[in-house]
Coordinates of C-alpha atoms in Angstrom, one line a residue:
X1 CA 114.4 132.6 103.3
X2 CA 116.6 129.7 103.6
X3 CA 115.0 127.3 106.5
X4 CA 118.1 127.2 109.4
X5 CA 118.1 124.4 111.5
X6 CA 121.0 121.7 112.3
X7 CA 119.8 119.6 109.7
X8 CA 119.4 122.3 106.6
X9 CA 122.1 124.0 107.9
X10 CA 124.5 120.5 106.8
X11 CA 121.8 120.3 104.0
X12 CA 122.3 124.2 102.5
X13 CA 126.2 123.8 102.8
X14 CA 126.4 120.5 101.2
X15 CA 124.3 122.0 98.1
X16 CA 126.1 125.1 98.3
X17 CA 129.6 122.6 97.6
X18 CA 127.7 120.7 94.5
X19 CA 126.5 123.7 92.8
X20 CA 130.5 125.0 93.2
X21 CA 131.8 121.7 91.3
X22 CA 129.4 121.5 88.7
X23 CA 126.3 120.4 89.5
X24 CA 123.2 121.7 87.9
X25 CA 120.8 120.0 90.0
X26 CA 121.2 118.9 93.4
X27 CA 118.7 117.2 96.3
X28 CA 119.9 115.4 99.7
X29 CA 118.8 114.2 102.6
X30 CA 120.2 114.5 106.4
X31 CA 119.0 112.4 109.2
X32 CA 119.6 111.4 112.9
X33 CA 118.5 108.6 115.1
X34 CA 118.7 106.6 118.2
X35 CA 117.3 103.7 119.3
X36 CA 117.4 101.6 122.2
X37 CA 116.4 98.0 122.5
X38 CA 116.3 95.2 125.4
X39 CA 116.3 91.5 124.5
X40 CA 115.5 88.5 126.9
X41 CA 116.1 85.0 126.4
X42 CA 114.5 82.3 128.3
X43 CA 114.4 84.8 131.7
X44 CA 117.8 86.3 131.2
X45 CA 118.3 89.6 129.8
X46 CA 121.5 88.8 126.6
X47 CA 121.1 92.2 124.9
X48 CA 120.7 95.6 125.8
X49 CA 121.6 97.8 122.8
X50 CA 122.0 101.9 122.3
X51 CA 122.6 103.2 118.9
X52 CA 122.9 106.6 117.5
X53 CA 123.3 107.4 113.8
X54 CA 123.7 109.8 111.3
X55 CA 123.8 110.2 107.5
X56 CA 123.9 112.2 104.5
X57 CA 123.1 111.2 101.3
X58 CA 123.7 113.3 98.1
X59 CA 122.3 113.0 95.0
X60 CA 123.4 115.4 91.6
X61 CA 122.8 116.0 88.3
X62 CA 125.0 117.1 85.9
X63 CA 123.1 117.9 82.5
X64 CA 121.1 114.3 82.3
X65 CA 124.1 112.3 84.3
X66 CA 123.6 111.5 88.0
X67 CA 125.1 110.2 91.1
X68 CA 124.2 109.3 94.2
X69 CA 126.4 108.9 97.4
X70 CA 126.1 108.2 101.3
X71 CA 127.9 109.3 104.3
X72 CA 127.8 108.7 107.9
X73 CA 130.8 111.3 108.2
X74 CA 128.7 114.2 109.0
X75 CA 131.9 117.0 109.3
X76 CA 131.3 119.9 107.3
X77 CA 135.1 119.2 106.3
X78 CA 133.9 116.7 104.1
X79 CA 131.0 118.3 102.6
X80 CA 133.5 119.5 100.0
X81 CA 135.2 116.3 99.4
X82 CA 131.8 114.3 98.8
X83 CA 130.1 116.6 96.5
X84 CA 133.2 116.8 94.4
X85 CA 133.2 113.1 94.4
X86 CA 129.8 113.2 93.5
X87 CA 130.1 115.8 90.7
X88 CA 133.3 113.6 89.0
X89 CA 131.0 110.4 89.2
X90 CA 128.2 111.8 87.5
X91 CA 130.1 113.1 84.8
X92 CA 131.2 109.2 84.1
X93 CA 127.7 107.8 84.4
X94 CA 125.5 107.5 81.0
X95 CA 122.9 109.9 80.3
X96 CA 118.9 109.2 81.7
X97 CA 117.1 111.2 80.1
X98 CA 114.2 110.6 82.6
X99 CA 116.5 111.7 85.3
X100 CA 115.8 114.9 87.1
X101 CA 114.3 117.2 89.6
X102 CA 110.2 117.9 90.1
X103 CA 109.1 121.5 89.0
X104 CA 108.8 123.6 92.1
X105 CA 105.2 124.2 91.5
X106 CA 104.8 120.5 91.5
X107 CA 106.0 120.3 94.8
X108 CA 104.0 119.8 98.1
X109 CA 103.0 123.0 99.5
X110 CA 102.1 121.8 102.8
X111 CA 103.7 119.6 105.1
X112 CA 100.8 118.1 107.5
X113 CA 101.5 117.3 111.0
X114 CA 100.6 113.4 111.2
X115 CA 101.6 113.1 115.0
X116 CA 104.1 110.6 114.1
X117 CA 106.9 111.5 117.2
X118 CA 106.1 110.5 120.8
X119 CA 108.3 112.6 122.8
X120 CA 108.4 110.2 125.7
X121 CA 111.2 108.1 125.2
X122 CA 111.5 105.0 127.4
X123 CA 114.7 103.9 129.4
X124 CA 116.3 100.7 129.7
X125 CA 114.4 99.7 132.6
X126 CA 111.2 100.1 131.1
X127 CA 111.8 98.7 128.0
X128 CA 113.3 95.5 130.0
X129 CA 110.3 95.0 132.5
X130 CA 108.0 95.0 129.1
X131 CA 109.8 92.3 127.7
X132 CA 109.9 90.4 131.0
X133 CA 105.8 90.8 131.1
X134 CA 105.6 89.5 127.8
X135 CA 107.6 86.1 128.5
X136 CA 106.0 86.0 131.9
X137 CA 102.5 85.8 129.3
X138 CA 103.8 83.5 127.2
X139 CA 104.8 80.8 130.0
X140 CA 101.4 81.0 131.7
X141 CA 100.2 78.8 128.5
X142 CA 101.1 75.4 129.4
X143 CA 101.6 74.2 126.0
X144 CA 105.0 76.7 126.2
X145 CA 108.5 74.9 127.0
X146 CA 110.4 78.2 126.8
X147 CA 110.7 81.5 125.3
X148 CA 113.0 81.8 122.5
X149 CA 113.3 85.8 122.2
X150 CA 111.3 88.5 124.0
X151 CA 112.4 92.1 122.9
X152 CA 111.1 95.7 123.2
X153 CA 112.8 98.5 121.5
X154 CA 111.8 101.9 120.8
X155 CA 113.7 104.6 118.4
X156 CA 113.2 108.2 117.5
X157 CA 114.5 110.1 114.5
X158 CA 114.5 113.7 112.6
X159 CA 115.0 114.1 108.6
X160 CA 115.2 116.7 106.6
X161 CA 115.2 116.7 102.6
X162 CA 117.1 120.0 100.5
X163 CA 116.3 120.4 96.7
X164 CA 117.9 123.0 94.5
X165 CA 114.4 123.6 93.1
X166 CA 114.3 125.4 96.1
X167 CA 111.7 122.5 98.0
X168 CA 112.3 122.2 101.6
X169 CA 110.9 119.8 103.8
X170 CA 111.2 117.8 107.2
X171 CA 109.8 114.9 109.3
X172 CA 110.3 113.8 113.3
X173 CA 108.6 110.2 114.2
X174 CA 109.6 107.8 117.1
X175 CA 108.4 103.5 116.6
X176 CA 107.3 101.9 119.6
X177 CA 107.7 97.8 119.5
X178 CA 107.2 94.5 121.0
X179 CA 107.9 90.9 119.7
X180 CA 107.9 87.8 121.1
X181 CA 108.4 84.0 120.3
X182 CA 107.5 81.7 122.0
X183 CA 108.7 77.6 121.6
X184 CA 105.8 74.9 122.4
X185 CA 107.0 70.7 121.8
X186 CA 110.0 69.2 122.4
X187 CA 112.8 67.1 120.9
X188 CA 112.4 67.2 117.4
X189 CA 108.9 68.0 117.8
X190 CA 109.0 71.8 118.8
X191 CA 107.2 74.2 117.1
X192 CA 107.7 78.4 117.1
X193 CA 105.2 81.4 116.1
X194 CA 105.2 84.9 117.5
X195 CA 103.4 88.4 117.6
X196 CA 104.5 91.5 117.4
X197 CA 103.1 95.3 118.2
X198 CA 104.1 98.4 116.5
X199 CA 103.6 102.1 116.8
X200 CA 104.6 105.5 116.9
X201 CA 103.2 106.1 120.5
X202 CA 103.6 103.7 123.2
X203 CA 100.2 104.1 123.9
X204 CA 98.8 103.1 120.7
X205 CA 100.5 99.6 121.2
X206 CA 99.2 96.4 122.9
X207 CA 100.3 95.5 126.1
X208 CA 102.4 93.5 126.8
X209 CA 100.7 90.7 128.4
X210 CA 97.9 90.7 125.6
X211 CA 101.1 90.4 123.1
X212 CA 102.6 87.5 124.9
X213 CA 99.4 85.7 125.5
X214 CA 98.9 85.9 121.6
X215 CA 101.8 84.6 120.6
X216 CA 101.9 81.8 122.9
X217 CA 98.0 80.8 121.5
X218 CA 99.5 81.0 117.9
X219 CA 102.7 78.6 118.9
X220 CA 100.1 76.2 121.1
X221 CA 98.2 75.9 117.7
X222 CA 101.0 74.8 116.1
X223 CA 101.3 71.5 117.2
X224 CA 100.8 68.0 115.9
X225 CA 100.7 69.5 112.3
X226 CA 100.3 67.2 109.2
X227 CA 100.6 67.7 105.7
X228 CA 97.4 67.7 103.9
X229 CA 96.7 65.7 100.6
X230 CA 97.2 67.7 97.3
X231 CA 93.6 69.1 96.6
X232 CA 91.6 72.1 94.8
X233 CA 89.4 74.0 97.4
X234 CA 88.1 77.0 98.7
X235 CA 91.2 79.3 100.5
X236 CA 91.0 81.7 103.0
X237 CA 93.3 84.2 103.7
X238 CA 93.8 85.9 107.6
X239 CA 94.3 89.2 107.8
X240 CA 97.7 88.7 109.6
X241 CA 98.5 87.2 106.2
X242 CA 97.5 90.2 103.7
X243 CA 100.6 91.8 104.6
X244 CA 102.8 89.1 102.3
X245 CA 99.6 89.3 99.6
X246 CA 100.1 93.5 99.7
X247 CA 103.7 92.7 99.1
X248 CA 103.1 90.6 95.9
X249 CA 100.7 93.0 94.6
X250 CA 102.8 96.1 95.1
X251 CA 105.8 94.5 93.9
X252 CA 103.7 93.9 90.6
X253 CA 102.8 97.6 90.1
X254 CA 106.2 99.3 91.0
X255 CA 106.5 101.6 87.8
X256 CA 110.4 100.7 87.8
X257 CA 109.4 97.1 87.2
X258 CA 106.5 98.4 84.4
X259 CA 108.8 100.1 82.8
X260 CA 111.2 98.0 82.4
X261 CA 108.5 95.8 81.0
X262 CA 109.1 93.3 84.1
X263 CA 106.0 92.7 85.3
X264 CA 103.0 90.5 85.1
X265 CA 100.6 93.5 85.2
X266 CA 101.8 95.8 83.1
X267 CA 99.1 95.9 80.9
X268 CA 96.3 95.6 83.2
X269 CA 96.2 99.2 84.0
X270 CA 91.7 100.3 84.6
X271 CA 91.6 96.7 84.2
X272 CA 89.9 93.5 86.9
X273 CA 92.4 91.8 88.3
X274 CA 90.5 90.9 91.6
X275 CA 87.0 90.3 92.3
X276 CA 84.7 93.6 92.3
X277 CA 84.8 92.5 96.2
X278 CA 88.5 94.0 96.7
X279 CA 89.7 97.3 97.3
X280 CA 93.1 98.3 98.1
X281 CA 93.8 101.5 99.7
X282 CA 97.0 103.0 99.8
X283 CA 96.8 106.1 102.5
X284 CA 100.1 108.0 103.6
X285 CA 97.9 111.4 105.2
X286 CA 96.6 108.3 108.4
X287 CA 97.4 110.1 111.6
X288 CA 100.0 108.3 113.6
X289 CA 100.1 106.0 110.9
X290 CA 103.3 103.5 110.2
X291 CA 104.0 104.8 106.9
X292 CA 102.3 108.2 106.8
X293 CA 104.3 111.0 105.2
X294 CA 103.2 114.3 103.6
X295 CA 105.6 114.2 100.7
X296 CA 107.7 111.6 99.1
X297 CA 111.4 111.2 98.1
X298 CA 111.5 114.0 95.8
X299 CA 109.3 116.6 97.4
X300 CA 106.1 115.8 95.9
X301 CA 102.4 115.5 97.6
X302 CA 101.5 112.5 98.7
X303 CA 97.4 111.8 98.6
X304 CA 95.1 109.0 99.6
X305 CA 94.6 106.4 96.7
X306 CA 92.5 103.3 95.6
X307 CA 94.9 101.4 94.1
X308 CA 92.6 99.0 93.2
X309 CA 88.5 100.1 93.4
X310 CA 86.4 96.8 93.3
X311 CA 88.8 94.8 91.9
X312 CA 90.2 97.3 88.8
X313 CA 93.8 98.7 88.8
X314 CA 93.7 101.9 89.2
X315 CA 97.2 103.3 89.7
X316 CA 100.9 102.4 89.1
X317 CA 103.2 103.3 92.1
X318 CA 105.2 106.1 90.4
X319 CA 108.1 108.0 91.3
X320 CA 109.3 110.8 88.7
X321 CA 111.5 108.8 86.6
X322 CA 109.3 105.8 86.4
X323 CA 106.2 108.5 85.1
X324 CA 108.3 109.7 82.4
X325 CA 109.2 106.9 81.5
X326 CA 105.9 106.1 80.9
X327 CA 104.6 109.8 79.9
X328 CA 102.7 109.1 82.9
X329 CA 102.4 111.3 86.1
X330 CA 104.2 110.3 89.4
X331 CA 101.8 109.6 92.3
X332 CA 103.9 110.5 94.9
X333 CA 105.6 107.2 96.0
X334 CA 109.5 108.5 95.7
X335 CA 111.3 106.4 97.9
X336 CA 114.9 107.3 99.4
X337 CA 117.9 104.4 100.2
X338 CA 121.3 105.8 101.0
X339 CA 124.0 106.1 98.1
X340 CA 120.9 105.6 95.5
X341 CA 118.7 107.7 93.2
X342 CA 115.0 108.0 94.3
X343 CA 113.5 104.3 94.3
X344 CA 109.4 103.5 94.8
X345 CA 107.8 103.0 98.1
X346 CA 104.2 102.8 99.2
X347 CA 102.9 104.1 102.8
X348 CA 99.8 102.8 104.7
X349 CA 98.3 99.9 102.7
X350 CA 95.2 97.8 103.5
X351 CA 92.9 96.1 101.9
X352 CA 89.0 97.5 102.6
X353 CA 86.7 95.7 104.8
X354 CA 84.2 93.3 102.8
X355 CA 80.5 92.8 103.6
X356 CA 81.2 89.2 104.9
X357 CA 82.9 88.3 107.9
X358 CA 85.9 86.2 108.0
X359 CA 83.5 83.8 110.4
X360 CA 80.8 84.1 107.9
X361 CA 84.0 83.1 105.0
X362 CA 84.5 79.9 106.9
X363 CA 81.3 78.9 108.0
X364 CA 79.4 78.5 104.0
X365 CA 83.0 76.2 103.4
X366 CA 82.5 72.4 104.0
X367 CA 85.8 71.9 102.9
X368 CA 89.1 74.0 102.6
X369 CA 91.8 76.0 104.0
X370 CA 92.7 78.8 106.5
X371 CA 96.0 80.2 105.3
X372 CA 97.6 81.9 108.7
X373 CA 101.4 82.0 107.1
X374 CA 103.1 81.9 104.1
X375 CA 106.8 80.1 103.4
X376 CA 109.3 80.8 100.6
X377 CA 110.3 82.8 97.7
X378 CA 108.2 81.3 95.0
X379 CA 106.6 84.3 93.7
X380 CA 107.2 85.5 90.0
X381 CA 106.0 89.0 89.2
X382 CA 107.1 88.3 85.5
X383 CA 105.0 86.1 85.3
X384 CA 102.6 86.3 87.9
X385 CA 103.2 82.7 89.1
X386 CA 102.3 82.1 92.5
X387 CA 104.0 78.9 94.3
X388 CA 104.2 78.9 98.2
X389 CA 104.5 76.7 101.7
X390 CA 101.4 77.4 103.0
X391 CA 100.6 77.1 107.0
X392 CA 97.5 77.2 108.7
X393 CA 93.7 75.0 109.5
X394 CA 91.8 72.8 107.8
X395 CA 88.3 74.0 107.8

């Protein structure tokens, strides 16, 4: 029975309007959101923002030709117009013959509640009084001259995803943030850094004080910098760093890049590419988790991986089109942009926890570095060059 909600309802109708102009395969996604946000600047408030959106995108399949398009005109008297205009485009487009829908038996079976959607939503007032607190932290440190930007926002939003394999499925989440920056110096002489807290429950995050107060430590830390000699020694990472490191990594073992023979690791799958001390964990079923998810783009399961188990590659990130490509099996990382055919995403990644402490690190180096923040583009996953600005201690 066909699932009836506001959402499917748009969903069923707009598939119902492919399948009439030609389509022979059809998925889209609807979704709705609002957000509101409150932004103070050194005391004042300067923004206080309330959106609300909503958007269809379309994607069909004529044969092996497809199209994608986008709408934000949600009126069911254009559900006609767009998939006719998607149906005409796809018949221009060239043929992919890795194009297409998941079987329905492939599909995910059952959607897990991963408490993503805190139904308290904060008002203006609140969200203003948290930024306040946070500036107020900030400007206890003495080492602060001002506060650059203190904002608090928080959003909640409902999607639904339609496939003409007959795969239904939805998702409801809220995010929950803070973010501050702090200015320390003066003249030319000023330094910045910041922190920022997010979640899907307001409870989950920091408070606001603790937020502020970090931030303003970081900028305080900042100053009187010098550039250090060239030199080869030990490097440590912090963990608010792993994020850009993840990024890299991840960016090397997107099957689209693999595929098209792009990337610096495309034939290092089952082999070491880190030391056996490095795991990499890539888990969208984490319970309030930033990136959880039950399926992906195109309707598939989505399980808990080892991307990479003490220090071998394990797994390509793998949408349906990239696993074809290379006679491979997705793993359940679909990704879905507006106006575009299923890309690659990942969900909650981290790297394990190692039997050494990052005090313990330090402590055996008499001489080397503490990396707290990267700078620049210089990355080259063709290559697997790796050229950055590089902040941080000298240990």
């Amino acid at each position: 029975m066909p699932i009836s909600t506001p959402l499917f309802d748009m969903l069923h109708e707009l598939l119902d309007e492919a399948k009439k102009a030609g389509a022979s395969a059809t998925d889209a996604v609807a979704a709705v959101s609002t957000s509101l946000s409150a932004t103070l600047r050194n005391g004042a408030l300067s923004d206080l923002e309330r959106s609300e959106g909503k958007e269809i995108s379309l994607r069909v399949l004529v044969g092996k030709r497809q199209a994608s398009l986008a709408t934000s005109d949600v009126d069911h008297k254009t559900f006609r117009e767009l998939a006719e205009r998607a149906v005409a485009t796809a018949r221009l487009a060239p043929e992919d013959p890795y194009a297409g829908l998941p079987e329905i038996e492939e599909c995910a079976l059952l959607i897990a509640d991963l408490d993503l959607l805190d139904t308290h939503a904060p008002n203006a007032e609140d969200l203003i009084e948290k930024a306040r607190v946070m500036e107020e932290a900030a400007r206890e440190n003495p080492a602060i001259a001002q506060v650059e930007e203190s904002a608090a926002s928080a959003s909640q939003s409902s999607a639904a995803y339609l496939a003409s394999n007959g795969f239904a499925g939805s998702a409801r989440s809220s995010m929950h943030s803070l973010y501050v920056t702090p200015i320390a110096g003066e003249s030319t002489n000023m330094v910045r850094d910041y922190d920022q807290a997010l979640a899907h429950h307001a409870a989950d995050l920091r408070t606001p004080q603790e937020v502020g107060q970090l931030a303003a430590s970081r900028t305080a830390l900042r100053r009187n910098a010098r550039k250090m000699p060239s030199a080869r020694v030990p490097v440590v990472f912090s963990s608010r760093n792993a994020g850009s490191l993840l990024r890299t990594l991840l960016s090397a073992i997107n099957g689209q890049a693999v595929a098209r023979r792009t990337s610096f690791l495309m034939e290092s799958l089952g082999q070491d590419i880190f030391s056996p001390a490095v795991t990499v964990i890539d888990d969208p079923s984490m319970a309030r988790g930033l990136r959880s998810r039950s399926f992906d783009g195109e309707g598939l399961p989505c399980e808990k991986r080892a991307l990479v188990e003490k220090g071998k590659l394990n797994h390509f990130l793998l949408n349906l089109s990239a696993a074809r490509q290379l006679k491979m099996k997705s793993t359940g990382h679909a990704g879905r942009e507006a106006g575009g055919p299923p890309g690659i995403s990942a969900s909650n990644v981290y790297i394990e926890n190692g039997a050494v402490s990052p005090e313990a690190l330090i402590t055996d180096i008499k001489s080397g570095f503490l990396v707290t923040d990267t700078m620049g583009f210089g990355v080259n996953t063709l290559t697997g060059d790796f050229s950055q600005g590089a902040l941080g201690f000298w240990i």
